[in-house]
Amino acid sequence: MEEITEDPPTSAILLDHCHFSQVIFNSVEKFYVPGGDVTCYYTLTQHFLPRRKDWIGIFRVGWKTTREYYTFMWVTLPVDVNSDSAKQQEVQFKAYYLPKDDEYYQFCYVDQDGVVRGASIPFQFRPENEEDILVVTTQGEVEEIEQHNKELCKENQKLKDSCVSLEKQNSDMQAELQKNQEELETLKSINKKLEEKVKEQKDHWETELLQLKEQNQKMASENEKMGVRVDQLQAQLSTQEKEMEKLVQGDQDKTEQLEHLKKENGQLFLSLTEQKEHQKKLQQTVEEMKQKETTAMKKQQELMEPRNKKTAVEEQLVQEVERLKAKDQNFDLSKRLSENKIIYDVLQREKENMERENDLLKRENSRLLSYMGLDFDSLPYQAPTSDQGGAGQNPRLVYGNPYSGIQESSAPGQLSIKKCPTCNSDLADDIFDPTLEQQHMQSLCLNCPICDKVFPAKEKQIFEDHVFCHTL
């Protein structure tokens, strides 16, 4: 017999007797002789399947739970459960584990859940010769035995009633146990579903975590690219700021040059006005002299007719010479004014081109700054704006029209300017006489006012670029 190294699985609840018929004990003696080994024979029914932790215990009659065993032995699992030899099993109890008193005992088969699956008939441990002793009793002893028997019957009836009550209690507890087992099975099913759901959620989270890691790597790569792009844009912005600074400086230089031309044109205009007034005074003086000479000539006509004719011719020649001198002076002034006007037009067009380039650079800087999340007001250089009326008349002129002040302050008696249909230059009606205007209209060439180089009228842009090169 193997030594008992651990306690068998037991239960504090007595199960229903319906389970006792699943294992049937065979060849159980009425008594066993003390001091000898006891072999227990049992048969497994077809509805019962033995397990590794099943055991057979020896219980004193009247036990209530499987914890009240006296001794036990582990069962041996059959190799082939379906064979006939597997149904007939036996287990042997060693003598030194058996009880020493003469109380009634029985074998019980208990499974690994602590449930009794079979129980044998009661038996005793006593010597074999006790049965052969002849007992002689008296009538009084018989009556005493009968009285004792009646008491035993009453006690037996009480035990039966108690057994019925215990069986009812066992049935209730069995139903409760069955309910608890069903609830346990339900909880196991729910737990299994929850475990599956947790596993699915864990797999989903792992997938999301992997995707987030990949997305984080992509964002880090894009961030590095954006950092390189920002550095490039900052370098480009710095270069464009330097170019804008140069353009603003050039624009300021052009503005100063335009202001200088404006002052020079104003001085020329004043000189022409003074020349015109002087010419009018000369004409008035000539008219007065003519009247006086006419009067004197009428008085001296009779005495000095030949001399008068000669004097009149001389006076006409003198007047013609003076008129030609005044006309030459006016022509020179008009020519200088036309040259300055041409230079001004060239500078104005150059200024407009620079303004357009400046606008393009401003829009590009604004786009770059908005892309970088900055404000356009943070630029260190910006083109100056004007609130004067001349800037409102032409929105492309950043500094306004330099001749707006002259045009607004001029009286109706100023020079009336008109365009030449051939070379698109400005002409003054009261400076050029019809003869000079006709000569200018007939001319198809453009003369450089600085180096006297001649250009065809068709090459006006080349002529303007040539004149502009003299101002650099």
Short mmCIF file of C-alpha atoms in Angstrom, two decimals:
data_model
loop_
_atom_site.label_atom_id
_atom_site.label_comp_id
_atom_site.label_asym_id
_atom_site.label_seq_id
_atom_site.Cartn_x
_atom_site.Cartn_y
_atom_site.Cartn_z
CA MET A 1 0.00 0.00 0.00
CA GLU A 2 1.29 3.44 -0.94
CA GLU A 3 1.70 5.98 1.82
CA ILE A 4 -0.90 8.72 2.02
CA THR A 5 0.88 11.96 1.19
CA GLU A 6 -2.09 14.33 0.86
CA ASP A 7 -5.70 14.63 1.96
CA PRO A 8 -8.38 13.49 -0.47
CA PRO A 9 -10.90 15.97 -1.91
CA THR A 10 -13.97 16.10 0.35
CA SER A 11 -17.18 18.09 0.68
CA ALA A 12 -19.12 19.39 3.67
CA ILE A 13 -22.43 18.69 1.85
CA LEU A 14 -24.08 15.27 1.76
CA LEU A 15 -25.29 14.63 -1.77
CA ASP A 16 -28.44 12.78 -2.82
CA HIS A 17 -28.53 8.95 -2.69
CA CYS A 18 -29.19 8.83 -6.40
CA HIS A 19 -25.42 9.14 -6.92
CA PHE A 20 -24.66 6.12 -4.71
CA SER A 21 -25.62 3.63 -7.46
CA GLN A 22 -22.96 4.75 -9.97
CA VAL A 23 -20.34 2.53 -8.26
CA ILE A 24 -21.42 -0.89 -6.91
CA PHE A 25 -19.36 -2.69 -4.22
CA ASN A 26 -19.18 -6.52 -4.57
CA SER A 27 -18.35 -9.39 -2.19
CA VAL A 28 -18.53 -7.30 0.98
CA GLU A 29 -18.27 -9.54 4.10
CA LYS A 30 -20.40 -9.11 7.20
CA PHE A 31 -17.21 -8.84 9.26
CA TYR A 32 -13.46 -8.80 8.73
CA VAL A 33 -10.93 -10.33 11.08
CA PRO A 34 -8.73 -7.65 12.71
CA GLY A 35 -5.02 -7.75 11.92
CA GLY A 36 -5.42 -8.72 8.26
CA ASP A 37 -5.54 -6.76 5.00
CA VAL A 38 -8.97 -6.03 3.50
CA THR A 39 -9.62 -6.10 -0.25
CA CYS A 40 -12.48 -3.99 -1.56
CA TYR A 41 -14.11 -5.07 -4.83
CA TYR A 42 -16.27 -2.63 -6.81
CA THR A 43 -17.83 -2.27 -10.27
CA LEU A 44 -18.01 0.92 -12.34
CA THR A 45 -21.31 1.44 -14.16
CA GLN A 46 -21.50 2.63 -17.76
CA HIS A 47 -22.72 6.09 -16.73
CA PHE A 48 -19.68 6.80 -14.58
CA LEU A 49 -16.20 7.82 -15.75
CA PRO A 50 -13.41 7.58 -13.10
CA ARG A 51 -10.87 10.39 -12.66
CA ARG A 52 -7.37 10.65 -11.21
CA LYS A 53 -8.34 12.13 -7.82
CA ASP A 54 -11.16 9.60 -7.05
CA TRP A 55 -10.76 7.64 -3.79
CA ILE A 56 -12.44 4.93 -1.64
CA GLY A 57 -12.83 5.58 2.05
CA ILE A 58 -13.96 3.56 5.09
CA PHE A 59 -16.71 5.44 6.94
CA ARG A 60 -18.39 4.66 10.28
CA VAL A 61 -22.10 4.06 9.82
CA GLY A 62 -24.03 7.25 10.53
CA TRP A 63 -21.56 9.59 8.78
CA LYS A 64 -22.98 12.80 7.35
CA THR A 65 -20.20 14.33 5.22
CA THR A 66 -17.28 12.92 3.29
CA ARG A 67 -14.90 14.62 5.71
CA GLU A 68 -15.75 11.95 8.34
CA TYR A 69 -13.73 9.14 6.69
CA TYR A 70 -11.58 6.84 8.87
CA THR A 71 -9.05 5.96 6.18
CA PHE A 72 -8.91 6.02 2.37
CA MET A 73 -7.09 4.70 -0.70
CA TRP A 74 -6.67 6.27 -4.14
CA VAL A 75 -8.37 4.37 -6.96
CA THR A 76 -6.46 3.00 -9.90
CA LEU A 77 -7.51 4.35 -13.32
CA PRO A 78 -8.12 1.63 -15.91
CA VAL A 79 -6.13 1.64 -19.13
CA ASP A 80 -9.20 1.07 -21.33
CA VAL A 81 -12.37 2.47 -19.83
CA ASN A 82 -14.69 0.69 -22.31
CA SER A 83 -13.35 -2.85 -21.64
CA ASP A 84 -15.04 -5.31 -19.24
CA SER A 85 -11.90 -5.62 -17.12
CA ALA A 86 -11.97 -1.89 -16.55
CA LYS A 87 -15.42 -2.18 -14.98
CA GLN A 88 -14.26 -4.63 -12.28
CA GLN A 89 -11.79 -2.87 -9.97
CA GLU A 90 -10.36 -3.49 -6.52
CA VAL A 91 -8.32 -1.71 -3.89
CA GLN A 92 -6.57 -3.15 -0.84
CA PHE A 93 -6.47 -1.58 2.65
CA LYS A 94 -3.51 -2.50 4.83
CA ALA A 95 -4.23 -3.85 8.30
CA TYR A 96 -2.47 -1.12 10.25
CA TYR A 97 -4.82 1.52 8.70
CA LEU A 98 -8.03 -0.36 9.66
CA PRO A 99 -10.21 0.41 12.71
CA LYS A 100 -9.63 -1.53 15.97
CA ASP A 101 -13.17 -1.35 17.45
CA ASP A 102 -16.26 -3.45 16.64
CA GLU A 103 -18.39 -0.59 15.25
CA TYR A 104 -20.17 -0.91 11.90
CA TYR A 105 -18.35 0.55 8.87
CA GLN A 106 -18.95 0.72 5.12
CA PHE A 107 -16.99 1.47 1.88
CA CYS A 108 -17.78 4.70 -0.01
CA TYR A 109 -16.52 5.75 -3.47
CA VAL A 110 -15.86 9.52 -3.57
CA ASP A 111 -14.91 11.40 -6.79
CA GLN A 112 -12.44 14.28 -7.01
CA ASP A 113 -15.27 16.81 -6.48
CA GLY A 114 -16.04 15.30 -3.04
CA VAL A 115 -19.29 13.67 -4.23
CA VAL A 116 -20.18 10.09 -3.08
CA ARG A 117 -20.79 7.86 -6.10
CA GLY A 118 -21.34 4.51 -4.33
CA ALA A 119 -21.69 2.94 -0.80
CA SER A 120 -21.45 -0.67 0.43
CA ILE A 121 -23.43 -2.58 3.04
CA PRO A 122 -22.24 -2.21 6.67
CA PHE A 123 -19.62 -4.56 8.09
CA GLN A 124 -17.62 -5.04 11.31
CA PHE A 125 -14.05 -5.77 12.37
CA ARG A 126 -14.23 -8.63 14.92
CA PRO A 127 -12.79 -12.11 15.51
CA GLU A 128 -14.24 -15.00 13.53
CA ASN A 129 -15.09 -17.32 16.52
CA GLU A 130 -17.46 -14.89 18.19
CA GLU A 131 -20.28 -16.04 15.95
CA ASP A 132 -20.06 -19.71 17.16
CA ILE A 133 -20.44 -18.97 20.85
CA LEU A 134 -23.70 -20.24 22.27
CA VAL A 135 -25.42 -17.58 24.27
CA VAL A 136 -27.70 -18.74 27.08
CA THR A 137 -29.94 -16.06 28.40
CA THR A 138 -32.70 -16.00 31.00
CA GLN A 139 -36.23 -14.75 30.57
CA GLY A 140 -35.33 -11.51 32.31
CA GLU A 141 -32.45 -10.96 29.97
CA VAL A 142 -34.77 -11.68 27.03
CA GLU A 143 -37.23 -9.10 28.25
CA GLU A 144 -34.38 -6.69 28.80
CA ILE A 145 -33.14 -7.36 25.27
CA GLU A 146 -36.66 -6.87 23.87
CA GLN A 147 -36.95 -3.60 25.80
CA HIS A 148 -33.60 -2.58 24.49
CA ASN A 149 -34.71 -3.63 21.01
CA LYS A 150 -37.82 -1.45 21.31
CA GLU A 151 -35.66 1.45 22.35
CA LEU A 152 -33.40 0.75 19.42
CA CYS A 153 -36.45 0.66 17.11
CA LYS A 154 -37.60 4.01 18.43
CA GLU A 155 -34.12 5.37 18.03
CA ASN A 156 -34.02 3.84 14.55
CA GLN A 157 -37.33 5.55 13.71
CA LYS A 158 -35.92 8.84 14.92
CA LEU A 159 -32.84 8.23 12.82
CA LYS A 160 -35.05 7.48 9.82
CA ASP A 161 -37.01 10.70 10.38
CA SER A 162 -33.74 12.55 10.75
CA CYS A 163 -32.50 10.84 7.61
CA VAL A 164 -35.61 11.94 5.71
CA SER A 165 -35.10 15.47 6.95
CA LEU A 166 -31.45 15.28 6.00
CA GLU A 167 -32.37 13.90 2.60
CA LYS A 168 -34.79 16.77 2.07
CA GLN A 169 -32.14 19.19 3.20
CA ASN A 170 -29.68 17.41 0.94
CA SER A 171 -32.14 17.71 -1.97
CA ASP A 172 -32.55 21.42 -1.35
CA MET A 173 -28.84 21.87 -1.06
CA GLN A 174 -28.37 19.75 -4.18
CA ALA A 175 -30.81 21.99 -6.08
CA GLU A 176 -29.00 25.05 -4.75
CA LEU A 177 -25.69 23.48 -5.72
CA GLN A 178 -27.05 22.72 -9.18
CA LYS A 179 -28.20 26.33 -9.45
CA ASN A 180 -24.82 27.51 -8.28
CA GLN A 181 -23.14 25.24 -10.80
CA GLU A 182 -25.34 26.62 -13.56
CA GLU A 183 -24.51 30.15 -12.44
CA LEU A 184 -20.86 29.13 -12.32
CA GLU A 185 -21.11 27.78 -15.86
CA THR A 186 -22.80 31.01 -16.95
CA LEU A 187 -20.09 33.06 -15.24
CA LYS A 188 -17.43 30.90 -16.88
CA SER A 189 -19.06 31.48 -20.28
CA ILE A 190 -19.27 35.22 -19.62
CA ASN A 191 -15.68 35.22 -18.38
CA LYS A 192 -14.59 33.38 -21.51
CA LYS A 193 -16.41 35.89 -23.71
CA LEU A 194 -14.88 38.75 -21.74
CA GLU A 195 -11.44 37.20 -22.12
CA GLU A 196 -11.99 36.86 -25.87
CA LYS A 197 -13.23 40.45 -26.01
CA VAL A 198 -10.25 41.63 -23.96
CA LYS A 199 -7.94 39.72 -26.28
CA GLU A 200 -9.59 41.27 -29.35
CA GLN A 201 -9.41 44.72 -27.73
CA LYS A 202 -5.76 44.10 -26.86
CA ASP A 203 -5.03 43.05 -30.47
CA HIS A 204 -6.90 46.13 -31.69
CA TRP A 205 -4.94 48.36 -29.33
CA GLU A 206 -1.68 46.78 -30.40
CA THR A 207 -2.61 47.40 -34.04
CA GLU A 208 -3.55 51.01 -33.25
CA LEU A 209 -0.33 51.43 -31.28
CA LEU A 210 1.68 50.13 -34.24
CA GLN A 211 -0.18 52.49 -36.57
CA LEU A 212 0.43 55.39 -34.17
CA LYS A 213 4.12 54.54 -34.04
CA GLU A 214 4.30 54.49 -37.85
CA GLN A 215 2.35 57.75 -38.00
CA ASN A 216 4.66 59.25 -35.38
CA GLN A 217 7.68 58.25 -37.45
CA LYS A 218 6.10 59.80 -40.56
CA MET A 219 5.29 62.98 -38.63
CA ALA A 220 8.87 63.13 -37.32
CA SER A 221 10.20 62.73 -40.88
CA GLU A 222 7.80 65.38 -42.17
CA ASN A 223 8.77 67.64 -39.27
CA GLU A 224 12.42 67.32 -40.22
CA LYS A 225 11.56 68.11 -43.84
CA MET A 226 9.47 71.08 -42.72
CA GLY A 227 12.38 72.28 -40.56
CA VAL A 228 14.70 72.12 -43.59
CA ARG A 229 12.02 73.87 -45.68
CA VAL A 230 11.61 76.58 -43.01
CA ASP A 231 15.37 77.15 -43.00
CA GLN A 232 15.32 77.44 -46.77
CA LEU A 233 12.37 79.82 -46.64
CA GLN A 234 14.07 81.91 -43.97
CA ALA A 235 17.21 82.12 -46.09
CA GLN A 236 15.08 82.99 -49.12
CA LEU A 237 13.20 85.56 -47.03
CA SER A 238 16.47 87.10 -45.87
CA THR A 239 17.67 87.29 -49.50
CA GLN A 240 14.39 88.85 -50.60
CA GLU A 241 14.53 91.33 -47.71
CA LYS A 242 17.98 92.39 -48.86
CA GLU A 243 16.70 92.68 -52.45
CA MET A 244 13.69 94.65 -51.21
CA GLU A 245 16.05 96.92 -49.26
CA LYS A 246 18.00 97.52 -52.45
CA LEU A 247 14.78 98.15 -54.40
CA VAL A 248 13.50 100.53 -51.73
CA GLN A 249 16.83 102.36 -51.78
CA GLY A 250 16.68 102.51 -55.59
CA ASP A 251 13.09 103.69 -55.36
CA GLN A 252 14.14 106.42 -52.96
CA ASP A 253 16.92 107.43 -55.35
CA LYS A 254 14.42 107.56 -58.22
CA THR A 255 12.09 109.61 -56.03
CA GLU A 256 14.86 112.07 -55.21
CA GLN A 257 15.71 112.29 -58.90
CA LEU A 258 12.04 112.90 -59.74
CA GLU A 259 11.90 115.61 -57.07
CA HIS A 260 14.96 117.22 -58.59
CA LEU A 261 13.38 117.08 -62.07
CA LYS A 262 10.20 118.48 -60.59
CA LYS A 263 12.09 121.45 -59.15
CA GLU A 264 13.97 121.94 -62.42
CA ASN A 265 10.74 121.78 -64.43
CA GLY A 266 9.20 124.31 -62.03
CA GLN A 267 12.14 126.63 -62.54
CA LEU A 268 11.85 126.19 -66.33
CA PHE A 269 8.15 126.87 -66.11
CA LEU A 270 8.79 130.09 -64.14
CA SER A 271 11.48 131.10 -66.62
CA LEU A 272 9.10 130.50 -69.52
CA THR A 273 6.41 132.50 -67.76
CA GLU A 274 8.82 135.40 -67.19
CA GLN A 275 9.98 135.14 -70.81
CA LYS A 276 6.39 135.26 -71.96
CA GLU A 277 5.65 138.34 -69.83
CA HIS A 278 8.84 140.00 -71.08
CA GLN A 279 7.82 139.20 -74.65
CA LYS A 280 4.43 140.76 -74.06
CA LYS A 281 6.06 143.87 -72.61
CA LEU A 282 8.36 144.03 -75.63
CA GLN A 283 5.40 143.71 -77.97
CA GLN A 284 3.58 146.48 -76.12
CA THR A 285 6.69 148.63 -76.30
CA VAL A 286 7.03 147.87 -79.99
CA GLU A 287 3.39 148.79 -80.54
CA GLU A 288 3.87 152.06 -78.71
CA MET A 289 7.03 152.75 -80.68
CA LYS A 290 5.19 151.92 -83.89
CA GLN A 291 2.44 154.38 -83.00
CA LYS A 292 4.99 157.07 -82.16
CA GLU A 293 6.94 156.33 -85.31
CA THR A 294 3.72 156.43 -87.33
CA THR A 295 2.90 159.83 -85.92
CA ALA A 296 6.43 161.10 -86.55
CA MET A 297 6.41 159.63 -89.99
CA LYS A 298 3.14 161.37 -90.79
CA LYS A 299 4.62 164.61 -89.60
CA GLN A 300 7.88 164.23 -91.54
CA GLN A 301 6.41 162.49 -94.60
CA GLU A 302 6.18 165.60 -96.62
CA LEU A 303 9.74 166.76 -95.90
CA MET A 304 11.73 163.55 -95.88
CA GLU A 305 9.84 160.94 -97.84
CA PRO A 306 12.90 158.93 -99.09
CA ARG A 307 14.50 159.02 -95.66
CA ASN A 308 11.27 157.86 -94.08
CA LYS A 309 11.06 154.84 -96.36
CA LYS A 310 14.61 153.87 -95.47
CA THR A 311 13.94 154.29 -91.75
CA ALA A 312 10.78 152.17 -91.93
CA VAL A 313 12.64 149.36 -93.66
CA GLU A 314 15.38 149.49 -91.05
CA GLU A 315 12.86 149.45 -88.25
CA GLN A 316 11.12 146.46 -89.78
CA LEU A 317 14.44 144.69 -90.03
CA VAL A 318 15.27 145.50 -86.41
CA GLN A 319 11.87 144.25 -85.26
CA GLU A 320 12.27 141.09 -87.29
CA VAL A 321 15.68 140.46 -85.73
CA GLU A 322 14.34 141.00 -82.21
CA ARG A 323 11.39 138.74 -82.92
CA LEU A 324 13.71 136.02 -84.19
CA LYS A 325 15.95 136.37 -81.11
CA ALA A 326 12.97 136.04 -78.77
CA LYS A 327 11.69 133.09 -80.77
CA ASP A 328 15.12 131.43 -80.55
CA GLN A 329 15.18 131.90 -76.78
CA ASN A 330 11.67 130.49 -76.45
CA PHE A 331 12.59 127.59 -78.69
CA ASP A 332 15.64 126.80 -76.55
CA LEU A 333 13.55 126.84 -73.38
CA SER A 334 10.86 124.68 -75.00
CA LYS A 335 13.49 122.24 -76.21
CA ARG A 336 14.96 121.92 -72.70
CA LEU A 337 11.47 121.44 -71.28
CA SER A 338 10.72 118.71 -73.85
CA GLU A 339 13.99 116.97 -73.05
CA ASN A 340 13.24 117.05 -69.33
CA LYS A 341 9.73 115.79 -70.04
CA ILE A 342 11.12 112.85 -72.02
CA ILE A 343 13.57 112.03 -69.23
CA TYR A 344 10.75 112.31 -66.72
CA ASP A 345 8.55 109.92 -68.76
CA VAL A 346 11.39 107.41 -68.97
CA LEU A 347 12.03 107.65 -65.24
CA GLN A 348 8.32 107.39 -64.52
CA ARG A 349 7.99 104.19 -66.56
CA GLU A 350 11.10 102.79 -64.88
CA LYS A 351 9.60 103.69 -61.51
CA GLU A 352 6.31 101.94 -62.45
CA ASN A 353 8.25 98.82 -63.47
CA MET A 354 10.08 98.88 -60.16
CA GLU A 355 6.79 99.35 -58.34
CA ARG A 356 5.32 96.32 -60.11
CA GLU A 357 8.40 94.28 -59.16
CA ASN A 358 8.07 95.61 -55.62
CA ASP A 359 4.40 94.54 -55.52
CA LEU A 360 5.36 91.07 -56.75
CA LEU A 361 8.03 90.81 -54.07
CA LYS A 362 5.57 92.03 -51.42
CA ARG A 363 3.01 89.41 -52.48
CA GLU A 364 5.69 86.70 -52.46
CA ASN A 365 6.87 87.82 -49.02
CA SER A 366 3.28 87.89 -47.77
CA ARG A 367 2.73 84.36 -49.06
CA LEU A 368 5.95 83.13 -47.46
CA LEU A 369 5.16 84.87 -44.18
CA SER A 370 1.62 83.46 -44.10
CA TYR A 371 3.08 80.02 -44.85
CA MET A 372 5.50 80.48 -41.93
CA GLY A 373 2.74 81.76 -39.64
CA LEU A 374 4.17 85.34 -39.40
CA ASP A 375 2.60 88.76 -39.96
CA PHE A 376 3.42 90.98 -42.93
CA ASP A 377 3.86 93.96 -40.57
CA SER A 378 7.00 92.31 -39.16
CA LEU A 379 8.92 93.14 -42.38
CA PRO A 380 11.78 95.55 -41.68
CA TYR A 381 11.36 97.33 -45.04
CA GLN A 382 8.17 98.41 -46.76
CA ALA A 383 7.49 100.74 -49.63
CA PRO A 384 6.28 104.17 -48.42
CA THR A 385 2.71 105.19 -49.14
CA SER A 386 1.24 108.61 -49.76
CA ASP A 387 -2.09 110.02 -48.61
CA GLN A 388 -1.97 112.90 -51.11
CA GLY A 389 -4.46 113.31 -53.86
CA GLY A 390 -1.96 112.52 -56.58
CA ALA A 391 -1.50 108.95 -55.28
CA GLY A 392 -5.25 108.47 -55.29
CA GLN A 393 -5.46 109.49 -58.93
CA ASN A 394 -2.95 106.84 -60.03
CA PRO A 395 -2.81 103.78 -57.66
CA ARG A 396 0.37 102.51 -59.29
CA LEU A 397 2.38 105.59 -58.14
CA VAL A 398 3.65 104.87 -54.66
CA TYR A 399 4.88 108.44 -54.04
CA GLY A 400 2.17 110.23 -55.99
CA ASN A 401 2.40 112.35 -59.13
CA PRO A 402 5.29 114.85 -58.77
CA TYR A 403 3.51 117.33 -61.11
CA SER A 404 0.15 117.15 -59.37
CA GLY A 405 0.98 120.30 -57.33
CA ILE A 406 1.81 122.30 -60.45
CA GLN A 407 -1.29 121.12 -62.29
CA GLU A 408 -3.57 121.92 -59.38
CA SER A 409 -2.04 125.36 -58.70
CA SER A 410 -1.83 126.46 -62.35
CA ALA A 411 -4.16 129.17 -63.52
CA PRO A 412 -6.26 128.93 -66.67
CA GLY A 413 -3.67 131.08 -68.40
CA GLN A 414 -0.95 128.41 -68.11
CA LEU A 415 0.45 126.47 -71.01
CA SER A 416 -2.03 124.11 -72.63
CA ILE A 417 -0.24 120.79 -73.29
CA LYS A 418 -1.14 118.45 -76.15
CA LYS A 419 0.33 115.23 -77.49
CA CYS A 420 2.17 114.90 -80.78
CA PRO A 421 0.50 112.17 -82.88
CA THR A 422 3.85 111.05 -84.29
CA CYS A 423 6.24 110.77 -81.34
CA ASN A 424 3.65 111.02 -78.50
CA SER A 425 5.61 113.93 -76.89
CA ASP A 426 4.09 117.02 -75.20
CA LEU A 427 3.59 120.19 -77.25
CA ALA A 428 2.75 123.71 -76.01
CA ASP A 429 0.36 125.69 -78.21
CA ASP A 430 1.57 129.14 -77.12
CA ILE A 431 5.31 128.23 -77.33
CA PHE A 432 5.45 126.68 -80.80
CA ASP A 433 4.04 128.62 -83.61
CA PRO A 434 2.24 126.81 -86.47
CA THR A 435 5.36 126.75 -88.60
CA LEU A 436 7.47 124.98 -85.95
CA GLU A 437 4.63 122.63 -85.11
CA GLN A 438 4.28 121.70 -88.75
CA GLN A 439 8.03 121.15 -88.96
CA HIS A 440 7.85 118.91 -85.85
CA MET A 441 4.96 116.95 -87.28
CA GLN A 442 6.87 116.41 -90.49
CA SER A 443 9.93 115.20 -88.63
CA LEU A 444 10.24 111.42 -88.25
CA CYS A 445 13.43 111.37 -86.19
CA LEU A 446 14.21 111.65 -82.48
CA ASN A 447 17.33 113.52 -81.36
CA CYS A 448 19.11 112.72 -78.12
CA PRO A 449 19.15 115.94 -76.07
CA ILE A 450 22.52 115.04 -74.53
CA CYS A 451 24.69 113.50 -77.25
CA ASP A 452 22.63 114.62 -80.34
CA LYS A 453 22.31 111.02 -81.51
CA VAL A 454 19.46 110.53 -84.01
CA PHE A 455 16.91 107.69 -83.67
CA PRO A 456 14.00 106.81 -86.00
CA ALA A 457 10.54 107.54 -84.67
CA LYS A 458 9.73 103.81 -84.78
CA GLU A 459 12.51 103.12 -82.24
CA LYS A 460 11.04 105.26 -79.49
CA GLN A 461 11.66 102.66 -76.74
CA ILE A 462 15.33 102.38 -77.77
CA PHE A 463 15.54 106.19 -77.77
CA GLU A 464 14.05 106.37 -74.26
CA ASP A 465 16.41 103.66 -72.96
CA HIS A 466 19.31 105.58 -74.51
CA VAL A 467 18.28 108.82 -72.84
CA PHE A 468 17.77 106.98 -69.52
CA CYS A 469 21.31 105.57 -69.72
CA HIS A 470 22.68 109.17 -69.64
CA THR A 471 20.97 109.68 -66.26
CA LEU A 472 22.64 106.66 -64.61
#
